[in-house]
Short mmCIF file of C-alpha atoms and ligand atoms in Angstrom, two decimals:
data_model
loop_
_atom_site.label_atom_id
_atom_site.label_comp_id
_atom_site.label_asym_id
_atom_site.label_seq_id
_atom_site.Cartn_x
_atom_site.Cartn_y
_atom_site.Cartn_z
CA MET A 1 94.26 -58.81 128.68
CA SER A 2 95.30 -60.99 126.20
CA ALA A 3 97.23 -64.38 126.50
CA ALA A 4 100.28 -62.70 125.21
CA VAL A 5 100.54 -60.72 128.14
CA ALA A 6 100.86 -63.72 130.30
CA ARG A 7 104.03 -64.71 128.50
CA PRO A 8 106.62 -62.47 130.34
CA PHE A 9 105.22 -63.57 133.64
CA ALA A 10 105.88 -67.15 133.17
CA ALA A 11 108.58 -67.01 135.71
CA LEU A 12 106.49 -65.80 138.28
CA LEU A 13 103.62 -68.40 137.39
CA LEU A 14 106.14 -71.17 137.88
CA VAL A 15 107.35 -69.62 141.16
CA ALA A 16 103.80 -69.08 142.20
CA THR A 17 102.88 -72.69 141.01
CA LEU A 18 105.38 -74.12 143.41
CA LEU A 19 104.44 -71.93 146.12
CA VAL A 20 100.49 -72.82 145.88
CA ALA A 21 101.66 -76.27 145.78
CA ALA A 22 103.38 -76.10 149.35
CA LEU A 23 100.98 -73.60 150.86
CA PRO A 24 97.45 -74.46 152.10
CA ALA A 25 94.86 -72.30 150.15
CA ARG A 26 94.33 -69.06 152.19
CA ALA A 27 92.99 -66.19 150.19
CA VAL A 28 93.68 -62.45 150.74
CA THR A 29 90.39 -60.67 150.81
CA LEU A 30 90.53 -57.39 149.27
CA LEU A 31 88.52 -54.53 150.65
CA ARG A 32 87.38 -52.84 147.34
CA ASP A 33 85.57 -49.51 147.91
CA ALA A 34 85.63 -46.44 145.36
CA ASP A 35 85.43 -43.83 148.24
CA ILE A 36 87.97 -45.22 150.25
CA GLU A 37 90.42 -46.03 147.51
CA HIS A 38 90.02 -42.63 145.94
CA ALA A 39 90.68 -40.96 149.55
CA LEU A 40 93.90 -43.21 149.61
CA ALA A 41 94.96 -42.06 146.42
CA MET A 42 94.60 -38.50 147.43
CA VAL A 43 96.56 -39.34 150.25
CA ALA A 44 99.35 -41.14 148.45
CA ALA A 45 99.45 -38.73 145.36
CA PRO A 46 102.05 -36.28 146.95
CA VAL A 47 104.17 -39.25 148.40
CA LEU A 48 104.37 -41.12 145.06
CA ARG A 49 105.29 -38.00 143.08
CA GLY A 50 107.80 -37.21 145.64
CA ALA A 51 109.25 -40.87 144.98
CA GLY A 52 109.32 -40.32 141.23
CA LEU A 53 106.36 -42.85 140.68
CA SER A 54 103.32 -41.78 138.86
CA PRO A 55 100.20 -41.70 140.87
CA SER A 56 98.43 -43.05 138.25
CA GLN A 57 100.65 -46.10 137.95
CA VAL A 58 100.74 -46.97 141.67
CA GLU A 59 97.52 -48.08 143.41
CA VAL A 60 96.86 -48.37 147.15
CA VAL A 61 94.63 -51.27 147.92
CA LEU A 62 93.21 -52.45 151.14
CA VAL A 63 93.30 -56.02 152.55
CA LYS A 64 90.59 -56.75 154.78
CA ASP A 65 92.65 -57.80 157.72
CA ASP A 66 92.51 -56.56 161.21
CA SER A 67 96.40 -57.30 161.99
CA LEU A 68 98.88 -54.48 160.75
CA ASN A 69 100.80 -54.78 157.68
CA ALA A 70 101.62 -53.38 154.38
CA PHE A 71 103.23 -55.14 151.41
CA ILE A 72 103.91 -55.07 147.73
CA VAL A 73 103.64 -58.23 145.46
CA ASP A 74 104.25 -56.15 142.32
CA PRO A 75 105.35 -52.59 141.42
CA GLY A 76 101.98 -51.33 140.60
CA THR A 77 100.12 -51.82 143.77
CA ILE A 78 100.82 -50.98 147.57
CA TYR A 79 98.60 -53.41 149.95
CA ILE A 80 97.62 -52.04 153.25
CA HIS A 81 95.63 -54.00 155.82
CA SER A 82 92.56 -52.25 157.02
CA GLY A 83 93.71 -52.92 160.60
CA LEU A 84 96.90 -50.70 159.85
CA VAL A 85 94.72 -47.83 158.64
CA MET A 86 92.30 -47.74 161.52
CA LYS A 87 95.54 -48.07 163.83
CA LEU A 88 96.98 -44.88 162.29
CA GLU A 89 96.21 -41.54 163.81
CA THR A 90 97.38 -38.96 161.18
CA SER A 91 97.58 -38.79 157.49
CA SER A 92 101.35 -38.39 157.67
CA GLN A 93 101.76 -41.41 159.44
CA LEU A 94 99.89 -43.26 156.51
CA GLN A 95 102.02 -41.41 153.98
CA ALA A 96 104.95 -42.80 155.88
CA VAL A 97 103.89 -46.29 155.59
CA ILE A 98 103.13 -45.31 151.72
CA ALA A 99 106.52 -43.71 151.47
CA HIS A 100 108.37 -47.10 152.61
CA GLU A 101 106.41 -49.17 150.44
CA ALA A 102 107.16 -46.94 147.60
CA ALA A 103 110.85 -47.11 148.42
CA HIS A 104 110.87 -50.83 148.21
CA ILE A 105 109.35 -50.47 144.84
CA THR A 106 111.59 -47.73 143.61
CA ASN A 107 114.66 -49.47 145.06
CA GLY A 108 113.70 -52.79 143.12
CA HIS A 109 113.31 -55.08 146.26
CA ILE A 110 110.32 -57.05 145.20
CA VAL A 111 111.44 -57.23 141.36
CA ARG A 112 114.63 -58.85 142.30
CA ARG A 113 113.04 -61.44 144.37
CA LEU A 114 110.39 -62.32 141.96
CA GLY A 115 112.86 -62.69 139.01
CA ASN A 116 111.69 -61.07 135.94
CA MET A 117 108.12 -60.12 136.88
CA ARG A 118 107.59 -56.71 136.15
CA ASN A 119 103.76 -56.61 137.12
CA ALA A 120 101.18 -59.52 138.26
CA ARG A 121 99.20 -59.10 135.42
CA THR A 122 97.15 -62.15 134.96
CA ALA A 123 94.37 -63.44 137.53
CA THR A 124 96.54 -66.40 138.26
CA ALA A 125 99.79 -64.46 138.90
CA LEU A 126 98.36 -62.04 141.22
CA GLY A 127 96.05 -64.79 142.79
CA MET A 128 99.07 -67.01 143.75
CA ALA A 129 101.27 -63.93 144.58
CA LEU A 130 98.59 -62.69 147.14
CA ALA A 131 98.29 -66.38 148.50
CA ALA A 132 101.97 -66.15 149.22
CA ALA A 133 101.47 -62.90 150.68
CA ALA A 134 98.93 -64.30 153.03
CA GLY A 135 101.01 -67.06 154.01
CA ALA A 136 103.70 -64.61 154.92
CA SER A 137 101.23 -62.73 156.85
CA THR A 138 100.44 -65.73 158.92
CA GLY A 139 104.21 -66.48 159.30
CA SER A 140 103.57 -69.88 157.32
CA GLY A 141 105.49 -69.14 154.41
CA ASP A 142 108.69 -70.67 155.34
CA ALA A 143 108.01 -73.87 153.44
CA ALA A 144 107.12 -71.91 150.43
CA ALA A 145 110.18 -69.72 150.53
CA ALA A 146 112.21 -72.78 150.85
CA ILE A 147 111.13 -74.15 147.45
CA LEU A 148 111.18 -70.81 146.01
CA LEU A 149 114.42 -69.59 147.11
CA GLY A 150 116.47 -72.76 147.14
CA SER A 151 119.60 -72.48 149.07
CA GLN A 152 119.05 -68.60 149.66
CA ALA A 153 115.97 -69.60 151.96
CA SER A 154 117.95 -70.23 154.96
CA ALA A 155 119.09 -66.48 155.26
CA MET A 156 115.19 -65.24 154.80
CA ASN A 157 112.42 -65.53 157.28
CA ASN A 158 109.94 -65.98 154.62
CA PHE A 159 108.86 -65.04 151.12
CA MET A 160 107.61 -61.64 151.53
CA SER A 161 110.18 -60.54 154.21
CA HIS A 162 112.54 -57.76 153.54
CA THR A 163 116.05 -58.10 154.69
CA ARG A 164 117.48 -55.69 157.17
CA ALA A 165 119.55 -54.20 154.48
CA GLU A 166 116.58 -53.36 152.40
CA GLU A 167 114.92 -51.81 155.42
CA SER A 168 117.38 -49.33 156.04
CA ALA A 169 117.59 -48.51 152.52
CA ALA A 170 113.75 -48.06 152.22
CA ASP A 171 113.89 -45.87 155.40
CA ILE A 172 116.46 -43.47 153.80
CA SER A 173 114.65 -43.23 150.71
CA SER A 174 111.30 -42.65 152.17
CA ILE A 175 112.49 -40.03 154.54
CA ARG A 176 113.71 -38.23 151.36
CA THR A 177 110.88 -38.62 149.59
CA MET A 178 108.83 -36.89 152.49
CA VAL A 179 111.00 -34.05 152.67
CA ASN A 180 111.31 -33.45 148.99
CA ALA A 181 107.27 -33.67 148.51
CA GLY A 182 107.10 -30.98 151.66
CA LEU A 183 105.53 -33.51 153.95
CA ASP A 184 105.99 -34.11 157.60
CA PRO A 185 108.55 -37.15 158.04
CA ARG A 186 107.92 -37.60 161.62
CA GLY A 187 105.19 -39.85 160.85
CA ALA A 188 107.66 -42.57 160.01
CA VAL A 189 108.95 -42.86 163.59
CA GLU A 190 105.59 -42.81 164.95
CA VAL A 191 104.68 -45.69 162.80
CA GLN A 192 107.75 -47.85 163.87
CA GLU A 193 106.84 -46.93 167.60
CA LEU A 194 103.49 -48.69 167.13
CA PHE A 195 105.49 -51.95 166.80
CA ARG A 196 108.33 -50.95 169.27
CA GLY A 197 109.06 -54.37 171.46
CA GLN A 198 107.21 -56.54 169.21
CA GLU A 199 110.74 -57.94 167.74
CA LEU A 200 111.15 -59.68 171.07
CA LEU A 201 107.53 -61.67 170.86
CA SER A 202 107.09 -64.99 169.27
CA ALA A 203 106.32 -65.08 165.49
CA PRO A 204 102.42 -65.76 166.08
CA ARG A 205 102.00 -62.80 168.50
CA GLN A 206 103.73 -60.25 166.36
CA ASP A 207 101.94 -58.14 163.66
CA PRO A 208 102.90 -59.40 160.31
CA TYR A 209 104.56 -56.08 159.62
CA VAL A 210 107.31 -56.89 162.00
CA ARG A 211 108.05 -59.73 160.33
CA THR A 212 107.95 -58.41 156.66
CA HIS A 213 109.68 -55.24 157.75
CA PRO A 214 112.18 -56.49 160.29
CA LEU A 215 112.56 -53.61 163.19
CA THR A 216 115.69 -53.38 165.26
CA ARG A 217 116.66 -50.73 167.89
CA ASP A 218 119.23 -49.64 165.57
CA ARG A 219 116.75 -49.21 162.62
CA LEU A 220 114.59 -47.26 164.91
CA ARG A 221 117.53 -45.05 166.26
CA ALA A 222 118.71 -44.37 162.55
CA LEU A 223 115.32 -43.34 161.42
CA GLN A 224 115.17 -40.93 164.64
CA GLY A 225 118.34 -39.68 163.25
CA LEU A 226 117.20 -39.16 159.78
CA VAL A 227 113.84 -37.21 160.74
CA ALA A 228 115.83 -34.99 163.01
CA ALA A 229 118.32 -34.15 160.44
CA ALA A 230 115.32 -33.47 158.23
CA GLY A 231 114.20 -30.96 160.42
CA ALA A 232 110.95 -30.27 158.32
CA ARG A 233 107.81 -29.58 160.41
CA ALA A 234 105.29 -29.17 157.46
CA VAL A 235 101.74 -28.34 158.27
CA PRO A 236 99.64 -31.24 156.85
CA ASP A 237 97.56 -30.16 153.52
CA PRO A 238 93.78 -29.65 154.86
CA GLU A 239 92.78 -31.83 151.63
CA THR A 240 94.86 -34.47 152.61
CA GLU A 241 93.80 -34.58 156.23
CA TYR A 242 89.97 -34.49 154.85
CA TRP A 243 90.58 -37.77 152.83
CA PHE A 244 92.35 -39.53 155.40
CA ALA A 245 89.72 -38.84 158.11
CA ARG A 246 86.83 -39.86 155.35
CA ALA A 247 88.51 -43.18 154.56
CA ARG A 248 88.79 -44.13 158.36
CA ALA A 249 85.53 -42.80 159.07
CA LYS A 250 83.97 -44.83 156.24
CA LEU A 251 86.29 -47.95 157.14
CA ALA A 252 85.16 -47.92 160.99
CA ALA A 253 81.51 -47.41 159.90
CA PHE A 254 81.68 -50.47 157.94
CA LEU A 255 83.86 -52.63 160.23
CA ARG A 256 82.68 -51.50 163.68
CA ALA A 257 79.55 -51.92 165.49
CA PRO A 258 76.78 -49.47 164.30
CA ASN A 259 76.36 -48.06 167.84
CA TRP A 260 80.05 -47.36 168.08
CA THR A 261 79.87 -45.07 165.00
CA LEU A 262 76.58 -43.52 166.12
CA ARG A 263 78.10 -42.52 169.37
CA ARG A 264 80.86 -40.73 167.66
CA LEU A 265 79.17 -38.48 165.07
CA GLU A 266 79.68 -35.33 166.96
CA ARG A 267 83.45 -35.88 167.05
CA MET A 268 83.64 -36.48 163.19
CA PRO A 269 86.08 -33.65 161.66
CA SER A 270 83.45 -32.47 159.30
CA LYS A 271 79.47 -32.54 158.64
CA ASP A 272 79.71 -34.44 155.41
CA ILE A 273 81.79 -37.17 156.96
CA ALA A 274 79.57 -37.56 159.83
CA LEU A 275 76.48 -37.88 157.61
CA MET A 276 78.29 -40.34 155.54
CA ALA A 277 79.29 -42.37 158.49
CA GLU A 278 75.80 -42.11 159.86
CA ALA A 279 74.38 -43.53 156.73
CA VAL A 280 76.45 -46.52 156.76
CA ALA A 281 75.71 -47.08 160.40
CA GLN A 282 71.81 -46.80 160.00
CA HIS A 283 71.93 -48.78 156.73
CA ARG A 284 73.78 -51.70 158.57
CA GLN A 285 70.84 -51.51 161.24
CA SER A 286 68.45 -52.02 158.07
CA ASP A 287 67.18 -48.43 158.85
CA LEU A 288 66.44 -47.41 155.31
CA LYS A 289 64.90 -44.34 155.94
CA ARG A 290 67.30 -42.68 158.57
CA ALA A 291 70.14 -44.08 155.97
CA LEU A 292 68.56 -42.22 153.16
CA ARG A 293 67.98 -39.19 155.09
CA ALA A 294 71.68 -39.11 156.13
CA ILE A 295 73.26 -39.79 152.72
CA ASP A 296 71.09 -37.07 151.39
CA GLY A 297 72.37 -34.70 153.70
CA ALA A 298 75.81 -35.49 152.90
CA ILE A 299 74.91 -35.34 149.02
CA ALA A 300 73.44 -31.73 149.35
CA LEU A 301 76.70 -30.67 151.10
CA ARG A 302 78.75 -32.30 148.25
CA PRO A 303 76.49 -32.34 145.21
CA SER A 304 79.26 -33.35 142.62
CA ASP A 305 80.96 -36.14 144.73
CA PRO A 306 80.37 -39.16 142.77
CA PHE A 307 81.27 -41.29 145.79
CA LEU A 308 78.56 -40.33 148.03
CA ARG A 309 76.21 -41.42 145.16
CA ASP A 310 77.99 -44.58 145.00
CA LEU A 311 77.12 -45.14 148.63
CA LYS A 312 73.50 -44.15 148.20
CA GLY A 313 73.27 -46.69 145.29
CA GLN A 314 74.91 -49.31 147.42
CA ILE A 315 72.53 -48.71 150.53
CA LEU A 316 69.41 -48.77 147.83
CA LEU A 317 70.56 -51.96 146.19
CA GLU A 318 71.28 -53.79 149.37
CA SER A 319 67.82 -52.64 150.57
CA ARG A 320 66.29 -54.49 147.46
CA GLN A 321 65.51 -50.99 145.63
CA ALA A 322 67.21 -51.98 142.46
CA GLY A 323 65.30 -49.48 140.05
CA PRO A 324 66.10 -46.33 142.14
CA ALA A 325 69.96 -47.89 142.62
CA VAL A 326 70.42 -47.94 139.07
CA GLN A 327 69.20 -44.28 138.75
CA VAL A 328 71.49 -43.10 141.63
CA TYR A 329 74.61 -45.34 140.22
CA ALA A 330 74.04 -43.78 136.62
CA GLN A 331 74.33 -40.27 138.39
CA ALA A 332 77.32 -41.45 140.10
CA ARG A 333 78.83 -42.91 136.67
CA GLN A 334 78.16 -39.32 135.08
CA LEU A 335 80.28 -37.76 137.71
CA ALA A 336 83.26 -40.10 137.64
CA PRO A 337 82.63 -42.00 133.99
CA ARG A 338 85.97 -43.98 134.24
CA ASN A 339 85.55 -45.42 137.78
CA ALA A 340 85.70 -49.21 137.80
CA GLN A 341 84.36 -49.71 140.92
CA ILE A 342 81.40 -47.27 140.22
CA LEU A 343 80.78 -48.96 136.88
CA GLY A 344 80.79 -52.24 138.87
CA GLY A 345 77.98 -51.11 141.10
CA LEU A 346 75.83 -49.63 138.29
CA GLY A 347 76.19 -53.14 136.68
CA ARG A 348 75.14 -54.78 139.65
CA ALA A 349 72.15 -52.86 140.08
CA GLN A 350 71.16 -53.25 136.31
CA LEU A 351 71.75 -57.01 137.15
CA ALA A 352 69.35 -56.91 140.10
CA ALA A 353 66.57 -54.89 138.28
CA GLY A 354 66.61 -57.65 135.41
CA GLN A 355 68.39 -55.40 132.81
CA TYR A 356 70.66 -58.20 131.73
CA GLY A 357 72.01 -56.72 128.45
CA ALA A 358 72.67 -53.42 129.97
CA ALA A 359 74.31 -55.17 133.02
CA LEU A 360 76.47 -57.09 130.66
CA GLY A 361 78.05 -54.10 128.77
CA THR A 362 78.45 -51.98 132.03
CA LEU A 363 80.34 -55.27 133.72
CA GLU A 364 82.56 -55.75 131.09
CA GLU A 365 83.42 -52.22 131.02
CA ALA A 366 84.18 -52.28 134.46
CA ARG A 367 86.42 -55.53 134.09
CA ASP A 368 88.20 -53.65 131.36
CA ARG A 369 89.29 -51.11 133.60
CA ASP A 370 89.97 -53.34 136.68
CA TRP A 371 90.25 -56.99 136.19
CA ARG A 372 91.22 -57.46 139.92
CA ASP A 373 87.76 -56.93 141.34
CA GLY A 374 86.25 -60.06 142.34
CA ARG A 375 82.57 -58.89 142.93
CA VAL A 376 82.42 -57.43 139.47
CA LEU A 377 83.84 -60.94 138.17
CA ARG A 378 81.00 -62.68 140.04
CA ASP A 379 78.40 -60.32 138.91
CA LEU A 380 79.81 -60.67 135.24
CA ALA A 381 79.43 -64.35 135.32
CA VAL A 382 75.88 -64.20 136.34
CA ALA A 383 75.21 -61.67 133.56
CA TYR A 384 76.56 -63.95 131.17
CA ALA A 385 74.80 -66.96 132.38
CA LYS A 386 71.48 -64.77 132.50
CA THR A 387 72.14 -64.22 128.64
CA GLY A 388 72.80 -67.77 127.70
CA ASN A 389 76.58 -67.49 127.57
CA THR A 390 77.67 -70.19 129.74
CA GLY A 391 81.17 -70.56 128.06
CA MET A 392 82.03 -66.81 129.09
CA ALA A 393 80.16 -67.38 132.41
CA SER A 394 82.73 -70.31 133.03
CA GLU A 395 85.64 -68.43 131.67
CA VAL A 396 84.97 -65.45 134.10
CA THR A 397 84.33 -67.61 137.04
CA ALA A 398 87.79 -69.19 136.43
CA GLN A 399 89.26 -65.81 136.56
CA ARG A 400 87.65 -64.99 139.82
CA TYR A 401 88.76 -68.29 141.53
CA ALA A 402 92.34 -67.73 139.97
CA LEU A 403 92.49 -64.23 141.66
CA GLN A 404 91.83 -65.73 144.92
CA GLY A 405 94.40 -68.21 144.68
CA ARG A 406 91.96 -71.16 144.27
CA LEU A 407 93.82 -72.83 141.47
CA HIS A 408 91.78 -76.07 141.73
CA ASP A 409 88.67 -74.65 141.44
CA ALA A 410 89.80 -72.19 138.70
CA GLY A 411 91.02 -74.84 136.82
CA ILE A 412 87.35 -77.09 136.81
CA HIS A 413 85.87 -73.86 135.35
CA ALA A 414 88.66 -73.02 132.88
CA ASN A 415 88.30 -76.69 131.54
CA ARG A 416 84.59 -75.99 131.38
CA ALA A 417 84.96 -72.85 129.35
CA LEU A 418 87.33 -74.46 126.87
CA GLY A 419 84.58 -77.05 125.76
CA LEU A 420 82.24 -74.27 125.06
CA LEU A 421 84.23 -71.30 123.68
CA PRO A 422 85.41 -70.79 120.18
CA ARG A 423 88.71 -72.34 119.83
CA GLY A 424 91.66 -69.51 119.87
CA SER A 425 89.28 -66.89 120.79
CA ALA A 426 90.87 -64.24 123.54
CA PRO A 427 88.69 -65.58 126.17
CA TYR A 428 89.80 -69.31 125.03
CA ARG A 429 93.35 -68.67 125.56
CA ARG A 430 92.77 -66.68 129.04
CA ALA A 431 90.96 -69.99 129.86
CA GLN A 432 93.75 -72.24 128.65
CA ASP A 433 96.47 -70.36 130.80
CA ILE A 434 94.48 -71.03 133.84
CA ALA A 435 93.82 -74.54 132.90
CA ASP A 436 97.54 -75.09 132.39
CA ALA A 437 98.69 -73.45 135.58
CA ALA A 438 96.08 -75.57 137.32
CA ALA A 439 97.48 -78.76 135.73
CA ARG A 440 100.85 -77.79 136.79
CA ALA A 441 99.75 -77.17 140.37
CA GLU A 442 98.19 -80.80 140.69
CA LYS A 443 101.46 -82.27 139.25
CA LYS A 444 103.68 -80.60 142.21
CA ARG A 445 101.25 -82.02 144.71
ZN1 LIG B 1 109.98 -52.20 154.52
#
């Protein structure tokens, strides 16, 4: 990422600076997990292709939030709350949610709103866009929207909300997408039924999905008509079903009480998923022996699955077994050499094992492949500090705060980096962008 990339997004940056000035800092916490993101990508791929999008260009990323919502802030990412994934019962319901968001992308609904923005490609831009999304999610985005949208603001609920016209356009496109892709479109109606009646509730009692995607009785009726006309009763693809079940099982194993998971192992759809969920639950109860026995059982069933080894590496690392964790993460990397989160796990293990030089290389590679992973940025800053490069440590820390929408803290670290880095170098220019954005935001206060 060079400083030149930032220029086309100056419009967004200005908008986002205004938003941050108006909003209390509230970060969106992304839930990054190699396994779950791969599973979501497998569920999303046929939908994205059906919508004319490339699965390699649109990622589905989870937001750690119990409420129900799905949204876009740029055309390259569909954000879905973990609460919504936990609530959905079938892969075709999740595909319907993705098809609907994909339709907002292909219909240009978000791009239009954000002016010339094509992608939130800097940490500052993305961090502030996500902060705006968080404001919308809590229903506190109105003040920001008023600044952002000027006279149009009164016609819109808040910054992230779609209009009713956009909703019906997205519904029509999404059903067409599902049918073209040979997928069951009934999930779209089932998803809407989750929210039925909520339009009558006061804003704080609604799920944010209802505010960002206004539901009316007319809309539901139109959607039912579209689905009935489509008539398709496609049988879900077993591979899609498998990955949907795996994503939900892993999410639940990490988010619910370990006992809840352990009581449901018998009901899991496959033996490897049950063993994976058991490993997570035992690990969260600090039972390393049982956790390893379970994850090794899962690996024996799927020996070339990189994500099970990624989980084993995590279990070892979090149990202070840094050396063995490095070995297992290295196996995972061999199976998935380009996966940024597996690289991040390997780098984290190398850092814990005191292999600072190796960690630095691995974590820079991870950042190169995914600059939005806050945990990689945190570890990378430690690796730079351990190897005596405080200028780079400050630059990376500034990026991490910017990504969280914490522009004030980002500015402090960016200015520190500017005093230490070679003038005009690429990291110097990245720090300069953040320092400038932070200074503009301070002025608006
Ligand atoms: Zn919508």
